[in-house]
PDB file of C-alpha atoms in Angstrom:
ATOM      1  CA  VAL T   1       9.776 -21.633  -1.132  1.00  0.00           C
ATOM      2  CA  VAL T   2       7.406 -19.881  -3.563  1.00  0.00           C
ATOM      3  CA  THR T   3       4.276 -21.293  -4.090  1.00  0.00           C
ATOM      4  CA  GLN T   4       1.074 -20.168  -5.821  1.00  0.00           C
ATOM      5  CA  MET T   5      -2.318 -20.496  -3.891  1.00  0.00           C
ATOM      6  CA  GLU T   6      -6.001 -19.938  -3.452  1.00  0.00           C
ATOM      7  CA  ILE T   7      -6.864 -18.786   0.078  1.00  0.00           C
ATOM      8  CA  HIS T   8     -10.370 -19.030   0.659  1.00  0.00           C
ATOM      9  CA  ASP T   9     -11.969 -15.357   1.157  1.00  0.00           C
ATOM     10  CA  LEU T  10      -8.930 -13.860   0.287  1.00  0.00           C
ATOM     11  CA  GLY T  11      -8.435 -14.935  -3.859  1.00  0.00           C
ATOM     12  CA  PRO T  12      -4.828 -15.740  -5.152  1.00  0.00           C
ATOM     13  CA  TRP T  13      -1.918 -15.075  -3.337  1.00  0.00           C
ATOM     14  CA  THR T  14       1.595 -15.622  -4.121  1.00  0.00           C
ATOM     15  CA  VAL T  15       3.700 -16.907  -1.184  1.00  0.00           C
ATOM     16  CA  LEU T  16       7.363 -16.378  -0.669  1.00  0.00           C
ATOM     17  CA  ASP T  17       8.071 -18.094   2.755  1.00  0.00           C
ATOM     18  CA  THR T  18      11.410 -17.462   3.484  1.00  0.00           C
ATOM     19  CA  ALA T  19      14.280 -18.860   6.173  1.00  0.00           C
ATOM     20  CA  GLY T  20      15.025 -17.521   9.178  1.00  0.00           C
ATOM     21  CA  LEU T  21      17.363 -14.524   9.742  1.00  0.00           C
ATOM     22  CA  ASP T  22      19.765 -15.253  12.415  1.00  0.00           C
ATOM     23  CA  GLU T  23      21.968 -17.417  11.145  1.00  0.00           C
ATOM     24  CA  GLY T  24      25.721 -16.089  10.999  1.00  0.00           C
ATOM     25  CA  SER T  25      27.159 -18.383   8.530  1.00  0.00           C
ATOM     26  CA  MET T  26      27.648 -17.189   4.427  1.00  0.00           C
ATOM     27  CA  LEU T  27      24.826 -18.948   3.918  1.00  0.00           C
ATOM     28  CA  GLY T  28      22.730 -16.871   6.560  1.00  0.00           C
ATOM     29  CA  GLU T  29      23.304 -14.148   4.559  1.00  0.00           C
ATOM     30  CA  LYS T  30      22.387 -15.332   1.491  1.00  0.00           C
ATOM     31  CA  LYS T  31      18.947 -15.796   3.289  1.00  0.00           C
ATOM     32  CA  ARG T  32      18.947 -12.392   4.469  1.00  0.00           C
ATOM     33  CA  LYS T  33      19.554 -11.380   1.121  1.00  0.00           C
ATOM     34  CA  LYS T  34      16.614 -13.447  -0.124  1.00  0.00           C
ATOM     35  CA  THR T  35      13.767 -12.317   2.463  1.00  0.00           C
ATOM     36  CA  HIS T  36      14.975  -9.059   2.035  1.00  0.00           C
ATOM     37  CA  GLU T  37      14.238  -9.124  -2.355  1.00  0.00           C
ATOM     38  CA  ALA T  38      11.161 -11.257  -1.100  1.00  0.00           C
ATOM     39  CA  ILE T  39       9.815  -7.575   1.212  1.00  0.00           C
ATOM     40  CA  GLU T  40      10.601  -5.957  -1.797  1.00  0.00           C
ATOM     41  CA  GLU T  41       8.367  -7.746  -4.220  1.00  0.00           C
ATOM     42  CA  ALA T  42       5.322  -8.318  -1.448  1.00  0.00           C
ATOM     43  CA  ASP T  43       2.834  -6.274  -0.812  1.00  0.00           C
ATOM     44  CA  LEU T  44       1.986  -8.437   2.464  1.00  0.00           C
ATOM     45  CA  THR T  45       5.111  -8.999   5.182  1.00  0.00           C
ATOM     46  CA  MET T  46       4.216 -11.326   7.785  1.00  0.00           C
ATOM     47  CA  VAL T  47       7.066 -11.962  10.126  1.00  0.00           C
ATOM     48  CA  VAL T  48       6.628 -15.415  12.395  1.00  0.00           C
ATOM     49  CA  LEU T  49       8.194 -15.654  15.309  1.00  0.00           C
ATOM     50  CA  ASP T  50       7.877 -18.374  18.088  1.00  0.00           C
ATOM     51  CA  LEU T  51       5.828 -17.204  20.795  1.00  0.00           C
ATOM     52  CA  PHE T  52       7.313 -19.436  24.152  1.00  0.00           C
ATOM     53  CA  GLN T  53      10.953 -18.894  22.449  1.00  0.00           C
ATOM     54  CA  ALA T  54      10.678 -15.576  21.974  1.00  0.00           C
ATOM     55  CA  ILE T  55      10.165 -15.015  25.918  1.00  0.00           C
ATOM     56  CA  GLU T  56      12.126 -17.765  27.014  1.00  0.00           C
ATOM     57  CA  LYS T  57      14.865 -16.544  25.383  1.00  0.00           C
ATOM     58  CA  LYS T  58      14.464 -12.811  26.553  1.00  0.00           C
ATOM     59  CA  ASP T  59      14.812 -12.283  22.540  1.00  0.00           C
ATOM     60  CA  ASP T  60      15.477  -8.512  22.074  1.00  0.00           C
ATOM     61  CA  LEU T  61      13.997  -8.971  18.692  1.00  0.00           C
ATOM     62  CA  GLU T  62      16.352  -6.585  16.865  1.00  0.00           C
ATOM     63  CA  ILE T  63      15.882  -9.114  14.233  1.00  0.00           C
ATOM     64  CA  GLU T  64      12.288  -8.899  13.524  1.00  0.00           C
ATOM     65  CA  GLN T  65      12.573  -5.209  14.740  1.00  0.00           C
ATOM     66  CA  LYS T  66      14.676  -4.419  11.561  1.00  0.00           C
ATOM     67  CA  LEU T  67      13.091  -6.672   9.343  1.00  0.00           C
ATOM     68  CA  ILE T  68       9.681  -4.570  10.133  1.00  0.00           C
ATOM     69  CA  PHE T  69      11.209  -1.512   9.825  1.00  0.00           C
ATOM     70  CA  ARG T  70      12.791  -2.563   6.088  1.00  0.00           C
ATOM     71  CA  ALA T  71       8.940  -3.773   4.991  1.00  0.00           C
ATOM     72  CA  GLN T  72       7.918  -0.182   6.249  1.00  0.00           C
ATOM     73  CA  ARG T  73      10.506   1.594   4.617  1.00  0.00           C
ATOM     74  CA  ASN T  74       9.931  -0.276   1.714  1.00  0.00           C
ATOM     75  CA  GLN T  75       5.784   0.900   1.927  1.00  0.00           C
ATOM     76  CA  LYS T  76       4.898  -2.735   2.713  1.00  0.00           C
ATOM     77  CA  GLN T  77       2.485  -3.595   5.155  1.00  0.00           C
ATOM     78  CA  VAL T  78       3.767  -6.020   8.307  1.00  0.00           C
ATOM     79  CA  LEU T  79       1.357  -8.266  10.240  1.00  0.00           C
ATOM     80  CA  VAL T  80       2.963 -10.358  12.946  1.00  0.00           C
ATOM     81  CA  VAL T  81       1.923 -14.159  13.724  1.00  0.00           C
ATOM     82  CA  TYR T  82       3.233 -15.624  16.763  1.00  0.00           C
ATOM     83  CA  ASN T  83       3.087 -19.396  16.604  1.00  0.00           C
ATOM     84  CA  ILE T  84       2.509 -21.499  19.595  1.00  0.00           C
ATOM     85  CA  PHE T  85       4.458 -24.717  19.095  1.00  0.00           C
ATOM     86  CA  GLU T  86       4.432 -25.580  22.789  1.00  0.00           C
ATOM     87  CA  GLN T  87       0.947 -25.118  23.843  1.00  0.00           C
ATOM     88  CA  GLU T  88       1.223 -26.548  26.815  1.00  0.00           C
ATOM     89  CA  LYS T  89       4.549 -24.348  28.054  1.00  0.00           C
ATOM     90  CA  CYS T  90       2.539 -21.120  27.398  1.00  0.00           C
ATOM     91  CA  SER T  91      -0.822 -22.164  29.339  1.00  0.00           C
ATOM     92  CA  GLY T  92      -2.494 -19.237  30.761  1.00  0.00           C
ATOM     93  CA  LYS T  93       0.029 -16.684  29.788  1.00  0.00           C
ATOM     94  CA  ILE T  94      -0.609 -16.355  25.645  1.00  0.00           C
ATOM     95  CA  GLU T  95      -2.008 -13.204  26.149  1.00  0.00           C
ATOM     96  CA  GLU T  96       0.391 -11.409  28.646  1.00  0.00           C
ATOM     97  CA  TYR T  97       3.064 -13.170  26.345  1.00  0.00           C
ATOM     98  CA  GLN T  98       1.319 -11.830  22.953  1.00  0.00           C
ATOM     99  CA  LYS T  99       1.330  -7.949  24.880  1.00  0.00           C
ATOM    100  CA  ILE T 100       4.898  -8.183  26.029  1.00  0.00           C
ATOM    101  CA  LEU T 101       6.042  -8.893  22.462  1.00  0.00           C
ATOM    102  CA  ASP T 102       3.459  -5.924  20.604  1.00  0.00           C
ATOM    103  CA  GLU T 103       5.009  -3.400  22.739  1.00  0.00           C
ATOM    104  CA  LYS T 104       8.477  -4.398  21.503  1.00  0.00           C
ATOM    105  CA  LEU T 105       7.179  -5.200  17.856  1.00  0.00           C
ATOM    106  CA  GLU T 106       4.360  -1.966  17.199  1.00  0.00           C
ATOM    107  CA  GLU T 107       2.669  -4.147  14.884  1.00  0.00           C
ATOM    108  CA  LYS T 108      -0.806  -6.055  14.696  1.00  0.00           C
ATOM    109  CA  SER T 109      -0.987  -9.489  15.612  1.00  0.00           C
ATOM    110  CA  VAL T 110      -2.346 -12.769  16.336  1.00  0.00           C
ATOM    111  CA  CYS T 111      -1.358 -16.008  18.257  1.00  0.00           C
ATOM    112  CA  ILE T 112      -1.950 -19.306  16.358  1.00  0.00           C
ATOM    113  CA  ASN T 113      -0.948 -23.149  16.657  1.00  0.00           C
ATOM    114  CA  ALA T 114      -0.008 -22.908  12.670  1.00  0.00           C
ATOM    115  CA  SER T 115       0.547 -26.974  12.691  1.00  0.00           C
ATOM    116  CA  ASP T 116      -3.697 -27.621  13.884  1.00  0.00           C
ATOM    117  CA  PHE T 117      -5.712 -26.879  10.676  1.00  0.00           C
ATOM    118  CA  GLY T 118      -8.460 -25.622  12.882  1.00  0.00           C
ATOM    119  CA  GLU T 119      -6.355 -22.415  13.123  1.00  0.00           C
ATOM    120  CA  GLN T 120      -6.344 -21.675   9.779  1.00  0.00           C
ATOM    121  CA  ARG T 121      -9.535 -19.719   9.767  1.00  0.00           C
ATOM    122  CA  LYS T 122      -8.017 -17.715  13.225  1.00  0.00           C
ATOM    123  CA  LEU T 123      -5.287 -16.539  10.371  1.00  0.00           C
ATOM    124  CA  VAL T 124      -7.263 -15.921   7.332  1.00  0.00           C
ATOM    125  CA  GLU T 125      -9.823 -14.103   9.420  1.00  0.00           C
ATOM    126  CA  PHE T 126      -6.889 -11.752  10.796  1.00  0.00           C
ATOM    127  CA  ILE T 127      -5.444 -11.144   7.100  1.00  0.00           C
ATOM    128  CA  LYS T 128      -8.488 -10.240   5.909  1.00  0.00           C
ATOM    129  CA  ALA T 129      -9.439  -7.702   8.642  1.00  0.00           C
ATOM    130  CA  ASN T 130      -6.181  -6.526   8.915  1.00  0.00           C
ATOM    131  CA  PHE T 131      -4.719  -6.359   5.520  1.00  0.00           C
ATOM    132  CA  GLU T 132      -5.419  -3.269   3.049  1.00  0.00           C
ATOM    133  CA  GLN T 133      -5.457  -4.798  -0.297  1.00  0.00           C
ATOM    134  CA  GLU T 134      -4.010  -2.311  -2.411  1.00  0.00           C
ATOM    135  CA  SER T 135      -6.114  -0.632  -5.843  1.00  0.00           C
ATOM    136  CA  ARG T 136      -4.874  -1.066  -8.897  1.00  0.00           C
ATOM    137  CA  ASP T 137      -6.257   0.432 -11.967  1.00  0.00           C
ATOM    138  CA  ILE T 138      -3.877  -1.625 -14.874  1.00  0.00           C
ATOM    139  CA  ASP T 139      -4.955  -0.780 -18.069  1.00  0.00           C
ATOM    140  CA  LEU T 140      -5.121  -5.017 -19.533  1.00  0.00           C
ATOM    141  CA  LEU T 141      -5.636  -3.959 -23.093  1.00  0.00           C
ATOM    142  CA  PRO T 142      -4.734  -0.481 -23.817  1.00  0.00           C
ATOM    143  CA  SER T 143      -5.015  -0.713 -27.681  1.00  0.00           C
ATOM    144  CA  VAL T 144      -8.839  -1.576 -27.887  1.00  0.00           C
ATOM    145  CA  LYS T 145      -9.920   1.422 -25.434  1.00  0.00           C
ATOM    146  CA  ASN T 146     -13.242   2.832 -27.002  1.00  0.00           C
ATOM    147  CA  ARG T 147     -13.594  -0.062 -29.638  1.00  0.00           C
ATOM    148  CA  GLY T 148     -15.975  -2.130 -27.470  1.00  0.00           C
ATOM    149  CA  PHE T 149     -16.558  -4.916 -25.509  1.00  0.00           C
ATOM    150  CA  VAL T 150     -13.533  -7.291 -24.844  1.00  0.00           C
ATOM    151  CA  LEU T 151     -13.927 -11.063 -24.022  1.00  0.00           C
ATOM    152  CA  LEU T 152     -11.623 -12.925 -21.862  1.00  0.00           C
ATOM    153  CA  VAL T 153     -11.796 -16.637 -22.147  1.00  0.00           C
ATOM    154  CA  ILE T 154      -9.944 -18.491 -19.807  1.00  0.00           C
ATOM    155  CA  ARG T 155      -9.567 -22.344 -20.210  1.00  0.00           C
ATOM    156  CA  MET T 156     -10.412 -24.423 -17.040  1.00  0.00           C
ATOM    157  CA  ASP T 157      -8.906 -27.619 -16.265  1.00  0.00           C
ATOM    158  CA  GLU T 158      -9.697 -30.816 -14.201  1.00  0.00           C
ATOM    159  CA  GLU T 159      -8.516 -28.879 -11.463  1.00  0.00           C
ATOM    160  CA  THR T 160     -10.582 -25.986 -11.393  1.00  0.00           C
ATOM    161  CA  PRO T 161     -13.309 -26.711  -8.758  1.00  0.00           C
ATOM    162  CA  THR T 162     -17.060 -27.020 -10.450  1.00  0.00           C
ATOM    163  CA  LEU T 163     -18.933 -23.646 -10.855  1.00  0.00           C
ATOM    164  CA  ARG T 164     -15.506 -21.576  -9.918  1.00  0.00           C
ATOM    165  CA  LEU T 165     -15.660 -18.541 -12.057  1.00  0.00           C
ATOM    166  CA  LEU T 166     -12.474 -17.088 -12.105  1.00  0.00           C
ATOM    167  CA  ARG T 167     -11.940 -13.289 -12.146  1.00  0.00           C
ATOM    168  CA  PRO T 168      -9.054 -12.366 -14.203  1.00  0.00           C
ATOM    169  CA  GLN T 169      -8.930  -8.732 -12.718  1.00  0.00           C
ATOM    170  CA  ASP T 170      -8.071 -10.334  -9.453  1.00  0.00           C
ATOM    171  CA  MET T 171      -5.229 -11.953 -10.855  1.00  0.00           C
ATOM    172  CA  ALA T 172      -3.944  -9.265 -12.543  1.00  0.00           C
TER     173      ALA T 172
END
């Protein structure tokens, strides 16, 4: 699934939410291929795991390690998100479980309950603190170099928040 969204405090993002990678069928191979393509296109790869399931199954995390390696090989940043679906099963052990998995994955991580909207701020703060946004100098109008100023007008529509200033340089 690909969607464009404005994430408060982070600006405009394109989110590529890929399928799981542990399926062994032909369909699973197609999903893996799409995921690998998404990694090549992305600036940030977020590996999302069910914290309790990864611990309970004594998962060796081979699939996730390969995914992280692929992202690193493509010079992409990686952050790990441990989703806590069954908080009562992890009660009192979340930090311990996170530490066990962190030792295997060796990436910065955060534990959240993604189904709790109150946890969204925690995820955004985690991304802000750990994602090093690449600064790119893009010459948007090379043909008008040294000819003065250029005014870029962006049409606002009814969905644009009141008093919202769009910054096209952030979107380029």
